[in-house]
CSV table of N, CA, C and O in Angstrom, one decimal:
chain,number,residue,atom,x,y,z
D,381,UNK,N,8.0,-9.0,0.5
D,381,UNK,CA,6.9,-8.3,0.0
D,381,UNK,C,6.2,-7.7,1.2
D,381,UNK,O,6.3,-8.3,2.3
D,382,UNK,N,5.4,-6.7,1.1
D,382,UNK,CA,4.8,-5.7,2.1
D,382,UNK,C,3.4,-6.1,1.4
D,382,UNK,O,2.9,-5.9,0.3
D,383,UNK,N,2.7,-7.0,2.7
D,383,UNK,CA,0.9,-7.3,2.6
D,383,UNK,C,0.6,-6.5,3.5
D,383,UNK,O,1.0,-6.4,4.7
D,384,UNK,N,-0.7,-5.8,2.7
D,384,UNK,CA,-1.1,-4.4,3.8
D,384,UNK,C,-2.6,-6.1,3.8
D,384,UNK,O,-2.9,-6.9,3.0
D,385,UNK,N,-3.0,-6.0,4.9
D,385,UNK,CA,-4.8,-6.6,5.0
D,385,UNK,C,-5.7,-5.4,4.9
D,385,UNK,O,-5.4,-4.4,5.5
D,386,UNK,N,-6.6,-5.4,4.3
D,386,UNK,CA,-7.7,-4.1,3.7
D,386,UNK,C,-9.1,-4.4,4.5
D,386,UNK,O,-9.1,-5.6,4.7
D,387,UNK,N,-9.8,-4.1,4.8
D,387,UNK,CA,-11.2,-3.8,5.3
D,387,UNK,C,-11.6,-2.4,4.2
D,387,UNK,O,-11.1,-1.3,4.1
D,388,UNK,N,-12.5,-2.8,3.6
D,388,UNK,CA,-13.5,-2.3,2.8
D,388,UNK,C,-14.9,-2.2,3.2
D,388,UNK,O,-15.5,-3.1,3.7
D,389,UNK,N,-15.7,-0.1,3.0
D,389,UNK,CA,-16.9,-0.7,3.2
D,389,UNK,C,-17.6,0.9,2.2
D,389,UNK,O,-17.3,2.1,2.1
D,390,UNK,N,-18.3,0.2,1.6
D,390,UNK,CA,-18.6,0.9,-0.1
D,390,UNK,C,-20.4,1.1,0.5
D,390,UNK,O,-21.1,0.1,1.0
D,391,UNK,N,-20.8,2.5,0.4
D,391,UNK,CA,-21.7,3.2,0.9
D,391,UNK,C,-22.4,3.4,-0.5
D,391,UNK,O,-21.7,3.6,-1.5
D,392,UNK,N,-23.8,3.4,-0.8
D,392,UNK,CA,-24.6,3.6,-1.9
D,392,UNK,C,-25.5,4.0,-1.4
D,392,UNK,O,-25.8,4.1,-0.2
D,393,UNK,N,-26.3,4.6,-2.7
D,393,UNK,CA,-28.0,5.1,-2.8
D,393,UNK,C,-28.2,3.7,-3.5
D,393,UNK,O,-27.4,2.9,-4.0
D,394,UNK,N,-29.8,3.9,-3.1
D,394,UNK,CA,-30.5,2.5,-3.7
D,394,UNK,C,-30.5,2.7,-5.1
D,394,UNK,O,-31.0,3.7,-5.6
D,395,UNK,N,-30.1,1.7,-5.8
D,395,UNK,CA,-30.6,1.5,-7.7
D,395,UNK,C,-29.3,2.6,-7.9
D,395,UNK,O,-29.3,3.4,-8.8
D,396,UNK,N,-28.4,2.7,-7.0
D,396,UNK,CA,-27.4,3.5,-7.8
D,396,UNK,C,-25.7,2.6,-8.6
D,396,UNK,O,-25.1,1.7,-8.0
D,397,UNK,N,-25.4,3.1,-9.7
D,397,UNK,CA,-24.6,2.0,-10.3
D,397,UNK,C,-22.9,2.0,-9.4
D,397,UNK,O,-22.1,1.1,-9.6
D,398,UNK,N,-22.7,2.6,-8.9
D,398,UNK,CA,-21.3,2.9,-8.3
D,398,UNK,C,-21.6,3.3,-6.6
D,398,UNK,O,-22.7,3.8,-6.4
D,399,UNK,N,-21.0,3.2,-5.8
D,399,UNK,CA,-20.8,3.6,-4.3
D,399,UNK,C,-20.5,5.4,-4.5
D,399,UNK,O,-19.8,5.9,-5.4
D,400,UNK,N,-21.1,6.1,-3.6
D,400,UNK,CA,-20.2,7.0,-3.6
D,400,UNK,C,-20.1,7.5,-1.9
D,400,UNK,O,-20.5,8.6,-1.5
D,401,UNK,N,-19.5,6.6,-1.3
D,401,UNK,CA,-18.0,6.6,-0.5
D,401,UNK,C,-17.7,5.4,-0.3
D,401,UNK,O,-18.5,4.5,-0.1
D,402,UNK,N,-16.1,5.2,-0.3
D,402,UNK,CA,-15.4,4.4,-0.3
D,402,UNK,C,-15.1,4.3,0.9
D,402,UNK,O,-14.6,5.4,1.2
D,403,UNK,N,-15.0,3.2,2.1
D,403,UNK,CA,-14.1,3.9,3.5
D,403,UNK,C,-13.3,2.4,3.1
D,403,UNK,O,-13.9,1.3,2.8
D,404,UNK,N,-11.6,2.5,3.1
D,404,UNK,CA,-10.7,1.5,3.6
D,404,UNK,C,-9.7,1.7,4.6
D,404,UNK,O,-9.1,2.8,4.8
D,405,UNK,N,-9.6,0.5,5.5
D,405,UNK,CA,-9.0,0.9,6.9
D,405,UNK,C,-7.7,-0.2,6.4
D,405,UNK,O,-7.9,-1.0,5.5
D,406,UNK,N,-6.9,-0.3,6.9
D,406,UNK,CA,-6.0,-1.2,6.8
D,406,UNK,C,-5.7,-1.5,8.0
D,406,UNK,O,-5.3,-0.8,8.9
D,407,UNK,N,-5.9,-3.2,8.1
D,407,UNK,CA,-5.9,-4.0,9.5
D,407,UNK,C,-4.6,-3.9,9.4
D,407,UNK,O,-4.2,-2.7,9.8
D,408,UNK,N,-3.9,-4.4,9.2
D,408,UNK,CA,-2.3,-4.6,9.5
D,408,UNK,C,-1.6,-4.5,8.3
D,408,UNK,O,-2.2,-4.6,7.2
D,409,UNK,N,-0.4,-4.4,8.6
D,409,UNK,CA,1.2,-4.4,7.5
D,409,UNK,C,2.0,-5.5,7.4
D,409,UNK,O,3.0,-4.8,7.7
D,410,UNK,N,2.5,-6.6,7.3
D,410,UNK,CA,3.8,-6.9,7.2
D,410,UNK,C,4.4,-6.9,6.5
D,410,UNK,O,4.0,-6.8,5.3
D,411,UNK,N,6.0,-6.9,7.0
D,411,UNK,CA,7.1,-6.5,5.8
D,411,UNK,C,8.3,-6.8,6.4
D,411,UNK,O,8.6,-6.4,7.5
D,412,UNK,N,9.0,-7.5,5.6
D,412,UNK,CA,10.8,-8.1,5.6
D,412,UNK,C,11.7,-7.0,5.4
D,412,UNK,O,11.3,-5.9,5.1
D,413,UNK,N,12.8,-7.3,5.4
D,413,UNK,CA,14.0,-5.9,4.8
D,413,UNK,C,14.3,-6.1,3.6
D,413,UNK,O,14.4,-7.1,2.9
D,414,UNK,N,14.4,-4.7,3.2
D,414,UNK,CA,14.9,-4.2,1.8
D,414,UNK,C,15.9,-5.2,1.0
D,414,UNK,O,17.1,-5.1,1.3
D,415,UNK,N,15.6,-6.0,0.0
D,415,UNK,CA,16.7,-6.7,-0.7
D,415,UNK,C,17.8,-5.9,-1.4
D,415,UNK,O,18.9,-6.4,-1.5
D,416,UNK,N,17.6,-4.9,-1.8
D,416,UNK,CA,18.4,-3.7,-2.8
D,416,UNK,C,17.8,-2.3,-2.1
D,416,UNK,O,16.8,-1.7,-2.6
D,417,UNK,N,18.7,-1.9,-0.8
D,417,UNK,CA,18.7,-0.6,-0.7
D,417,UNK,C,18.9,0.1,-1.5
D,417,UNK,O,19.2,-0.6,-2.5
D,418,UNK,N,19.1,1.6,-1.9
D,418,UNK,CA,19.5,2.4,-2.5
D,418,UNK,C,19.8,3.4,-2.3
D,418,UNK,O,19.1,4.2,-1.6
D,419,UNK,N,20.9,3.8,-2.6
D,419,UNK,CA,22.1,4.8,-1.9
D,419,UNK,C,21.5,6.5,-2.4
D,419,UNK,O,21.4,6.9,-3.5
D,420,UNK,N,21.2,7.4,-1.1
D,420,UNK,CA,20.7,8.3,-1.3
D,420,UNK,C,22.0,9.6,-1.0
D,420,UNK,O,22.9,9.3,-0.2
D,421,UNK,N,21.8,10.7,-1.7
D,421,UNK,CA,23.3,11.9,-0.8
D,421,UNK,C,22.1,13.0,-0.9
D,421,UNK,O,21.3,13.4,-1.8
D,422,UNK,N,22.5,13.2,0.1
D,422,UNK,CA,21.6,14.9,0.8
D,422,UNK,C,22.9,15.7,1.1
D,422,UNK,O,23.8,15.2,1.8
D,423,UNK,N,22.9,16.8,0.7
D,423,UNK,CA,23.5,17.6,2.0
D,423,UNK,C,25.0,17.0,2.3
D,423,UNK,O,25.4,17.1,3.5
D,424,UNK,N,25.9,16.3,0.9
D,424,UNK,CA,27.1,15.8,1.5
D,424,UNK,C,27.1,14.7,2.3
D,424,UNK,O,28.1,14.2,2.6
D,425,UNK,N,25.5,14.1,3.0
D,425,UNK,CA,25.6,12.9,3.4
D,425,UNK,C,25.4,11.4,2.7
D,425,UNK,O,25.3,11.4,1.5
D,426,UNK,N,25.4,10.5,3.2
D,426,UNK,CA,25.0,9.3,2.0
D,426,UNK,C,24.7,8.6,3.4
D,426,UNK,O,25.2,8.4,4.5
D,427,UNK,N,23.3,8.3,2.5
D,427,UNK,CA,22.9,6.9,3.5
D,427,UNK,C,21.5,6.2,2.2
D,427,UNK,O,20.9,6.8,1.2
D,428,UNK,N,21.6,4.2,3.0
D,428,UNK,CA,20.9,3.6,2.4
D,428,UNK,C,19.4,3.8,2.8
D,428,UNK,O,19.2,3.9,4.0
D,429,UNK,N,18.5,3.8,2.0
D,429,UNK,CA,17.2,3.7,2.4
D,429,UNK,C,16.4,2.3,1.5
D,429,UNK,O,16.9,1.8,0.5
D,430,UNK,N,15.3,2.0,2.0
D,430,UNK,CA,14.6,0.9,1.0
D,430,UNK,C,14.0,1.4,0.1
D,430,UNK,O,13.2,2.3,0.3
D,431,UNK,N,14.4,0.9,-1.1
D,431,UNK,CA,14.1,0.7,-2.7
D,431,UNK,C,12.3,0.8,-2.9
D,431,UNK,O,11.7,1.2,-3.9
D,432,UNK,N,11.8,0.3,-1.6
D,432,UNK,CA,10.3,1.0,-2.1
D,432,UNK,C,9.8,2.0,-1.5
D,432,UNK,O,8.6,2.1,-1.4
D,433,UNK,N,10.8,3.0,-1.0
D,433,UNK,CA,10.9,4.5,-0.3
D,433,UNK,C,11.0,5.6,-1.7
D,433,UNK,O,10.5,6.7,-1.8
D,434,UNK,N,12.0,5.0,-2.7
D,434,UNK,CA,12.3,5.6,-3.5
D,434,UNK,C,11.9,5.1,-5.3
D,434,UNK,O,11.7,5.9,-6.2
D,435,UNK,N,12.0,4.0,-5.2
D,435,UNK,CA,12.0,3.6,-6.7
D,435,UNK,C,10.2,3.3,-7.2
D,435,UNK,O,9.3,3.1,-6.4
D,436,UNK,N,10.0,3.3,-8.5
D,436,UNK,CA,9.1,2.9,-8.7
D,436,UNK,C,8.4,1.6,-8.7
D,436,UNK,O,9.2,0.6,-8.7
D,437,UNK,N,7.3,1.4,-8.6
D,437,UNK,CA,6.6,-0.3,-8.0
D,437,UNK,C,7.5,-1.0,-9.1
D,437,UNK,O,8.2,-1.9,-8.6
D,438,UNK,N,7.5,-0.9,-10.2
D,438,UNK,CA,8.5,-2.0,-10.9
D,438,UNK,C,9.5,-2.3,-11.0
D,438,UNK,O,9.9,-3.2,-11.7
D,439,UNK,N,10.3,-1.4,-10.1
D,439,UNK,CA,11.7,-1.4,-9.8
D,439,UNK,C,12.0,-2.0,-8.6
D,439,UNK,O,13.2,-2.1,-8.4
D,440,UNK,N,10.8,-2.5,-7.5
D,440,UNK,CA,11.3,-2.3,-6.7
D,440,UNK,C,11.8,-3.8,-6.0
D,440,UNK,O,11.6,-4.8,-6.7
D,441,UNK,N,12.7,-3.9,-4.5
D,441,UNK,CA,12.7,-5.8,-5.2
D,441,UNK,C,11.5,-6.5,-4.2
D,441,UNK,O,11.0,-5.9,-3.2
D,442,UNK,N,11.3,-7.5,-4.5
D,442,UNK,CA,10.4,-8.4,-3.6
D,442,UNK,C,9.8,-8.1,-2.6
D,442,UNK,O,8.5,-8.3,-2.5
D,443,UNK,N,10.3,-7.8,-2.1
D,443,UNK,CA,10.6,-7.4,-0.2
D,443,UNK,C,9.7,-6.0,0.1
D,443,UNK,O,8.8,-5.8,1.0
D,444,UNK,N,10.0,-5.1,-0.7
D,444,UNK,CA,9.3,-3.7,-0.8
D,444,UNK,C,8.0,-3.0,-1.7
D,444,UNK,O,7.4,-1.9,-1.8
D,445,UNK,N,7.8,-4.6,-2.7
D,445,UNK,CA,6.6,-4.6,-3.5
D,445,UNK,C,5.7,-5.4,-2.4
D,445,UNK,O,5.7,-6.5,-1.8
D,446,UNK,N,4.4,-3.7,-2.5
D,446,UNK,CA,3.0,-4.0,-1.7
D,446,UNK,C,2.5,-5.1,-2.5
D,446,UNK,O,3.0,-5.4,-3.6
D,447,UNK,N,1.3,-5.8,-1.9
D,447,UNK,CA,0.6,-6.9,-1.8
D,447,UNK,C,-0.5,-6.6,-1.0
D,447,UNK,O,-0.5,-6.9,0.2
D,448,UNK,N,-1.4,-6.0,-1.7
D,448,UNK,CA,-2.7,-5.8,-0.8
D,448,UNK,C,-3.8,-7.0,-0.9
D,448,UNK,O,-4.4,-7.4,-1.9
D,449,UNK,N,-4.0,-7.4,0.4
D,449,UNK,CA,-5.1,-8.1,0.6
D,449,UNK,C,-6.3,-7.7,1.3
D,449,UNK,O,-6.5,-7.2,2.4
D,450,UNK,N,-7.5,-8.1,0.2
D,450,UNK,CA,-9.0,-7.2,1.1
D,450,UNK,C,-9.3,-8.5,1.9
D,450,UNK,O,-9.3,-9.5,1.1
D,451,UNK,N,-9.5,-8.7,3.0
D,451,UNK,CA,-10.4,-9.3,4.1
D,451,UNK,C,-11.8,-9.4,4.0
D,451,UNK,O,-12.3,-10.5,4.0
D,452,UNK,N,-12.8,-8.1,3.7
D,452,UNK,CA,-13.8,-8.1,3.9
D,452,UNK,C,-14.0,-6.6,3.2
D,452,UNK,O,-13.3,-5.6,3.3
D,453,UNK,N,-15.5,-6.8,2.4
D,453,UNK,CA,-16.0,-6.0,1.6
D,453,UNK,C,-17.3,-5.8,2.0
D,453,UNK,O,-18.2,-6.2,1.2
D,454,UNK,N,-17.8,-5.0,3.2
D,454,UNK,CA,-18.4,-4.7,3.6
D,454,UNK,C,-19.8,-3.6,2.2
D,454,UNK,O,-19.2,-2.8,1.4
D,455,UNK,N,-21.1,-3.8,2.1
D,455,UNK,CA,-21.8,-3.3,0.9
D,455,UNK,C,-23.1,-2.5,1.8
D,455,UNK,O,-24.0,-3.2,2.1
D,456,UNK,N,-23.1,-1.0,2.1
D,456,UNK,CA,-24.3,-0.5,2.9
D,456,UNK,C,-24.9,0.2,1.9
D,456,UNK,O,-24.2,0.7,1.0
D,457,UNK,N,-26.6,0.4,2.2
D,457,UNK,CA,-27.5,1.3,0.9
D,457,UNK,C,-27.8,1.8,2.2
D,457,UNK,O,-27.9,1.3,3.3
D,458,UNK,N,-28.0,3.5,1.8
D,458,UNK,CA,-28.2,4.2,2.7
D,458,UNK,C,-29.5,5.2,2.1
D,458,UNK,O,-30.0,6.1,2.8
């Protein structure tokens, strides 16, 4: 699985019901190799690429399904 770490920091007017800006930075990535590449052809060529390059999040296997973790939720009234 691919855990991104998140830093969050949500900007407001005072007495207002929603932020309106959002800033997320992403501290770091990890990530293992693709359990189920999948075989791509371009141009007469074939090569494997990882399954979460191409397939959708429910398709994809373990290894290449993101996992986002927020660290810190930073709250400013401006």
């Amino acid at each position: 699985m691919t855990t991104h770490h998140v830093h969050v920091t949500e900007v407001s007017a005072p007495g207002a019901e929603r932020p309106w800006l959002t800033i997320r930075s992403v501290l770091s990535a990890d990530s293992a190799p693709c359990l189920a590449p999948v075989l791509v052809r371009t141009a007469g060529h074939r090569r494997r690429i990882a399954c979460g390059r191409r397939l959708p999040l429910d398709k994809q296997c373990r290894n290449c399904a993101p996992v986002i973790v927020v660290n810190q939720v930073r709250k400013v009234t401006g």
